[in-house]
CSV table of C-alpha atoms in Angstrom, one decimal:
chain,number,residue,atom,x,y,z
A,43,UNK,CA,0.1,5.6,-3.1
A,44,UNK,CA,3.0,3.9,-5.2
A,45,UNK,CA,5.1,7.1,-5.2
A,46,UNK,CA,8.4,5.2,-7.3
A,47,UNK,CA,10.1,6.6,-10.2
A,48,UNK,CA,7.6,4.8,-12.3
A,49,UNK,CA,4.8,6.7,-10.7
A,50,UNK,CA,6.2,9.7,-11.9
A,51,UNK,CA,4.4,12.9,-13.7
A,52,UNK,CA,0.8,12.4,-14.6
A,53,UNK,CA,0.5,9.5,-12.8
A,54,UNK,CA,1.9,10.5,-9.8
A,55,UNK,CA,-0.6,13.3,-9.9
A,56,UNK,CA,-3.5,11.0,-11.0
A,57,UNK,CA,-2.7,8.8,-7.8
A,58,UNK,CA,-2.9,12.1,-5.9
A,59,UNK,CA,-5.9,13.8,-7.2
A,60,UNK,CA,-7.5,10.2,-6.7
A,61,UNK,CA,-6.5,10.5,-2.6
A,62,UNK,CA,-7.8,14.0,-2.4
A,63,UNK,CA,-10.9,13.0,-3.6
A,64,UNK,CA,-11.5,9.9,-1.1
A,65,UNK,CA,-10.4,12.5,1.6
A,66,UNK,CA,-13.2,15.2,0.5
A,67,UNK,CA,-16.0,12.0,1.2
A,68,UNK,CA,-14.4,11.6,4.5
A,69,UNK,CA,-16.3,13.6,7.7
A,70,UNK,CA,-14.3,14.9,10.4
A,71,UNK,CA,-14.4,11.7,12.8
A,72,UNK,CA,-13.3,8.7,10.4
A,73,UNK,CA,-9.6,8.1,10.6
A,74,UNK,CA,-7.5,8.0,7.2
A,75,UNK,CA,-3.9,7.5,6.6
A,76,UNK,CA,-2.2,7.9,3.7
A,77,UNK,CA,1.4,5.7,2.8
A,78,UNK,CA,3.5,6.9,0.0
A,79,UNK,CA,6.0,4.0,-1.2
A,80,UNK,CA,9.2,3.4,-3.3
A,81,UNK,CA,10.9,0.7,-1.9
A,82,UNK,CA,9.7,1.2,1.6
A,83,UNK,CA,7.0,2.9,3.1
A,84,UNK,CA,6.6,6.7,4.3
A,85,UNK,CA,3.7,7.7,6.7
A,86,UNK,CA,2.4,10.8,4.4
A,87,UNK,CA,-0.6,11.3,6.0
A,88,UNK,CA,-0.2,9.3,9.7
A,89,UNK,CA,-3.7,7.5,10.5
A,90,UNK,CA,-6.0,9.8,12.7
A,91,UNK,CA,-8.9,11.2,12.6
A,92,UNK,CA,-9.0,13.4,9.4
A,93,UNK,CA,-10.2,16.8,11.4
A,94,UNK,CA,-9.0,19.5,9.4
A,95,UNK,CA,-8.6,18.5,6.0
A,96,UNK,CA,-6.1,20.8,4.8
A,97,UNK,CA,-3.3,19.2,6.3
A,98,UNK,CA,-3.8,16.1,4.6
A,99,UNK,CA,-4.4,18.2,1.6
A,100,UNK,CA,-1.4,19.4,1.8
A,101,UNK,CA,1.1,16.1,2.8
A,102,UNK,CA,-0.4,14.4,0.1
A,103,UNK,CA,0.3,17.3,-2.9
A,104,UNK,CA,3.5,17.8,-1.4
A,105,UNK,CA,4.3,13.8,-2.5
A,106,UNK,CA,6.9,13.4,-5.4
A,107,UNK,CA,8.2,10.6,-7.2
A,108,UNK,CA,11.7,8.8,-6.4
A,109,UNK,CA,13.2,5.4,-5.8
A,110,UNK,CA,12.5,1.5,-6.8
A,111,UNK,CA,8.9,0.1,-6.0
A,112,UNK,CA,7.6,-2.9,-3.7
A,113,UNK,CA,4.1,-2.8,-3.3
A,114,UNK,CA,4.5,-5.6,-0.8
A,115,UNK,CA,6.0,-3.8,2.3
A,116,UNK,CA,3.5,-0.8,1.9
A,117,UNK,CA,0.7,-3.4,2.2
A,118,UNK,CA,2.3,-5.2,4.6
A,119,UNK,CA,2.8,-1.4,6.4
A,120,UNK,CA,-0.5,-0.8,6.0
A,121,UNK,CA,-2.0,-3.9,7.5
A,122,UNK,CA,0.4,-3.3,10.5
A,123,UNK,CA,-1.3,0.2,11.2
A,124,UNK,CA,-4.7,-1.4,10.5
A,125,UNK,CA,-4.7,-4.9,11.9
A,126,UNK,CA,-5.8,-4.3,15.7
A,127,UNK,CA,-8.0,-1.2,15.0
A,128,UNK,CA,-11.5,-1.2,16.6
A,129,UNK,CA,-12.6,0.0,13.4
A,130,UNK,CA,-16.0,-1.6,11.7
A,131,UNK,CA,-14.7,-0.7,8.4
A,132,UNK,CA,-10.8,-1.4,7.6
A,133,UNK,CA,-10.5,-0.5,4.1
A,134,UNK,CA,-7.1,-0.2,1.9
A,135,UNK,CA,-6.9,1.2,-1.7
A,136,UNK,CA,-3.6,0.4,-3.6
A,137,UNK,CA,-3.4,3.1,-6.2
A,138,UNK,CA,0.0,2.1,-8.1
A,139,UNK,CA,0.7,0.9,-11.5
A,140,UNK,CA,1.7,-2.3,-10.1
A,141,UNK,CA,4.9,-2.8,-11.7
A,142,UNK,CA,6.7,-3.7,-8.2
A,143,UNK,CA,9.9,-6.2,-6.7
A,144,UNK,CA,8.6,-9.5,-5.7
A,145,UNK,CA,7.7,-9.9,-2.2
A,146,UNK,CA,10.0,-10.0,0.6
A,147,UNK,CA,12.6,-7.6,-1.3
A,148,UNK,CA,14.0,-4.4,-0.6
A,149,UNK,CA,15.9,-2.4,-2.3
A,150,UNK,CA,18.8,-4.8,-4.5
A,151,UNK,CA,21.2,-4.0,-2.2
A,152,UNK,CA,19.1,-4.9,1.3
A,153,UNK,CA,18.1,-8.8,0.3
A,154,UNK,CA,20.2,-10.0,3.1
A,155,UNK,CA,18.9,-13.1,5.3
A,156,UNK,CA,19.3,-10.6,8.4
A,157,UNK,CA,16.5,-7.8,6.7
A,158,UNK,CA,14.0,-10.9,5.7
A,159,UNK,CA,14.2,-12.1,9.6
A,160,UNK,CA,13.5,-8.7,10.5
A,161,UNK,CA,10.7,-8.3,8.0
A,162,UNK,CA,9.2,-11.8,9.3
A,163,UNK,CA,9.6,-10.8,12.5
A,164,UNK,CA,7.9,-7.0,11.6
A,165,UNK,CA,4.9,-9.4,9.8
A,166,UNK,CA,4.1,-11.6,13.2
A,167,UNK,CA,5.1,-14.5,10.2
A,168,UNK,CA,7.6,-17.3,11.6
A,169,UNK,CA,10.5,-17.8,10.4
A,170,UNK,CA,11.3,-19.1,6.8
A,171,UNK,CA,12.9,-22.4,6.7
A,172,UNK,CA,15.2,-20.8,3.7
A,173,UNK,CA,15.8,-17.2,4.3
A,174,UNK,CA,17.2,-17.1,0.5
A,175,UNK,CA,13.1,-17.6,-0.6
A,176,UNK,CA,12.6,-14.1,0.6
A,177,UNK,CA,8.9,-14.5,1.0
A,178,UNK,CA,8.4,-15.5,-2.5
A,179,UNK,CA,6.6,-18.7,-1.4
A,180,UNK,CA,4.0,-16.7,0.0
A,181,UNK,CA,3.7,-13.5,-1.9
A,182,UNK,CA,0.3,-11.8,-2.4
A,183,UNK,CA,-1.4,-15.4,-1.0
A,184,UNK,CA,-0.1,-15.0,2.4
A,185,UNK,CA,-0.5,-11.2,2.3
A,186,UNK,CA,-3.8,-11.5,1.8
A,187,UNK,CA,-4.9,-14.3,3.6
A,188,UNK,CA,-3.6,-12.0,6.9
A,189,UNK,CA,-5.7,-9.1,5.5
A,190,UNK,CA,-8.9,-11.2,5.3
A,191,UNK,CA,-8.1,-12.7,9.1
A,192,UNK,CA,-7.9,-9.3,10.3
A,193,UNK,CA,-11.0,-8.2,8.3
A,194,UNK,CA,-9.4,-5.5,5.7
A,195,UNK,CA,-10.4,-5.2,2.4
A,196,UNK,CA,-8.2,-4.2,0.0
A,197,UNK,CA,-9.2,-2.5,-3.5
A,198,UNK,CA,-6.7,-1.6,-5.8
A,199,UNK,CA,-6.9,0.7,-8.7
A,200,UNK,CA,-4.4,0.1,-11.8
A,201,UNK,CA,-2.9,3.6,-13.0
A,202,UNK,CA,-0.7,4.2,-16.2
A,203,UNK,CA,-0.4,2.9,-19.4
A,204,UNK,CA,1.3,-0.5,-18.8
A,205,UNK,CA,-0.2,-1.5,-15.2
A,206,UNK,CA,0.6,-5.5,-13.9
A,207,UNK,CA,-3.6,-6.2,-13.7
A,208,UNK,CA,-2.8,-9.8,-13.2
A,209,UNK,CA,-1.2,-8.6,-9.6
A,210,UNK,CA,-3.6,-5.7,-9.0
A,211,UNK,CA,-6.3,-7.8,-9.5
A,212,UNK,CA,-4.9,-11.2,-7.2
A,213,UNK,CA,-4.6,-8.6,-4.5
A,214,UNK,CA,-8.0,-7.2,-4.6
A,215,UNK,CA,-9.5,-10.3,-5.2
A,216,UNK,CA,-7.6,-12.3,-2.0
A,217,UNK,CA,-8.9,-9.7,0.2
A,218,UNK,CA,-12.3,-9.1,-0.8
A,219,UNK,CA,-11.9,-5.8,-2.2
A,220,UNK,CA,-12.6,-4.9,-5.8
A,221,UNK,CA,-9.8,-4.2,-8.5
A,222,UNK,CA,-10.4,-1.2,-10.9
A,223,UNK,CA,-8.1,0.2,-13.9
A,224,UNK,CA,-7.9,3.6,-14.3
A,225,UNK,CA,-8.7,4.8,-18.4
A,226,UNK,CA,-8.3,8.5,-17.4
A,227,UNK,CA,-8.4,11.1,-14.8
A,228,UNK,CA,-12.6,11.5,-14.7
């Protein structure tokens, strides 16, 4: 859930309502977790098996919008927690408005060659010939291409008024998932 400053008031609590939702279809034994993200990602609701849904209930009302938004290294986060799971289904949802910093940044002021060797390193990607590209060569292509390998789906729903579609959609596409715009809250 793209929780940035851009995410803020009705479409914050869109996102939100939207994730409480998914979690009421859930039973007991399937395993959820729910990433808030600005600029980096925040374990809201840490994957395990939902059990009691009134904790997760209640991590993911108690989200609030702040800070500058990369959608990349939540889905790169996500895959992480995903990618070696025993799991028959691996599903992601992206519910953001899209508006995010190309790949491979940070926050403005972390865009150092040290923090993209650390983020390739994070990935399992190799190292980047020139640490000044910052990813950018592979953006939502190599993102994906590692979500298909490790069979996760991603779907992504646009939210707001002013959503980038042209990215929701490339990732949803790339890894087999389906891309949806929100129109309203029903």
């Amino acid at each position: 859930i793209d929780r940035s400053f851009s995410m803020r008031g009705q479409k914050l609590e869109f996102a939100k309502s939207a994730a409480l939702s998914t979690l009421d279809l859930l039973d007991e034994h399937h395993r959820l977790a729910v990433i808030g993200f600005d600029s980096r990602p925040h374990d809201v609701v840490p994957l395990a098996e939902v059990g009691n849904k009134r904790r997760g209930e209640d991590l993911i009302g108690s989200m609030s919008a702040s800070g500058q938004t990369n959608v990349y290294n939540a889905l790169w986060h996500a895959y992480r927690l995903l990618q070696n799971s025993p799991a028959k289904t691996k599903h992601m949802i992206l519910l953001s408005d899209g508006n995010s910093a190309p790949p491979g940044k940070l926050a403005a002021a972390t865009s150092s060659t040290e923090a993209m060797a650390l983020i390739r390193k994070e990935r399992g990607l190799p190292p980047e010939p020139d640490a000044d590209d910052s990813l950018a060569s592979g953006g939502a292509e190599e993102l994906t291409a590692q979500l298909t390998q490790a069979n996760i789906t991603l779907s992504t729903v646009a939210i707001g008024d002013n959503p980038n579609l042209e990215l929701m959609a490339q990732l949803a596409q790339g890894a087999n998932g389906k891309s949806h715009v929100a129109k309203s809250e029903t």
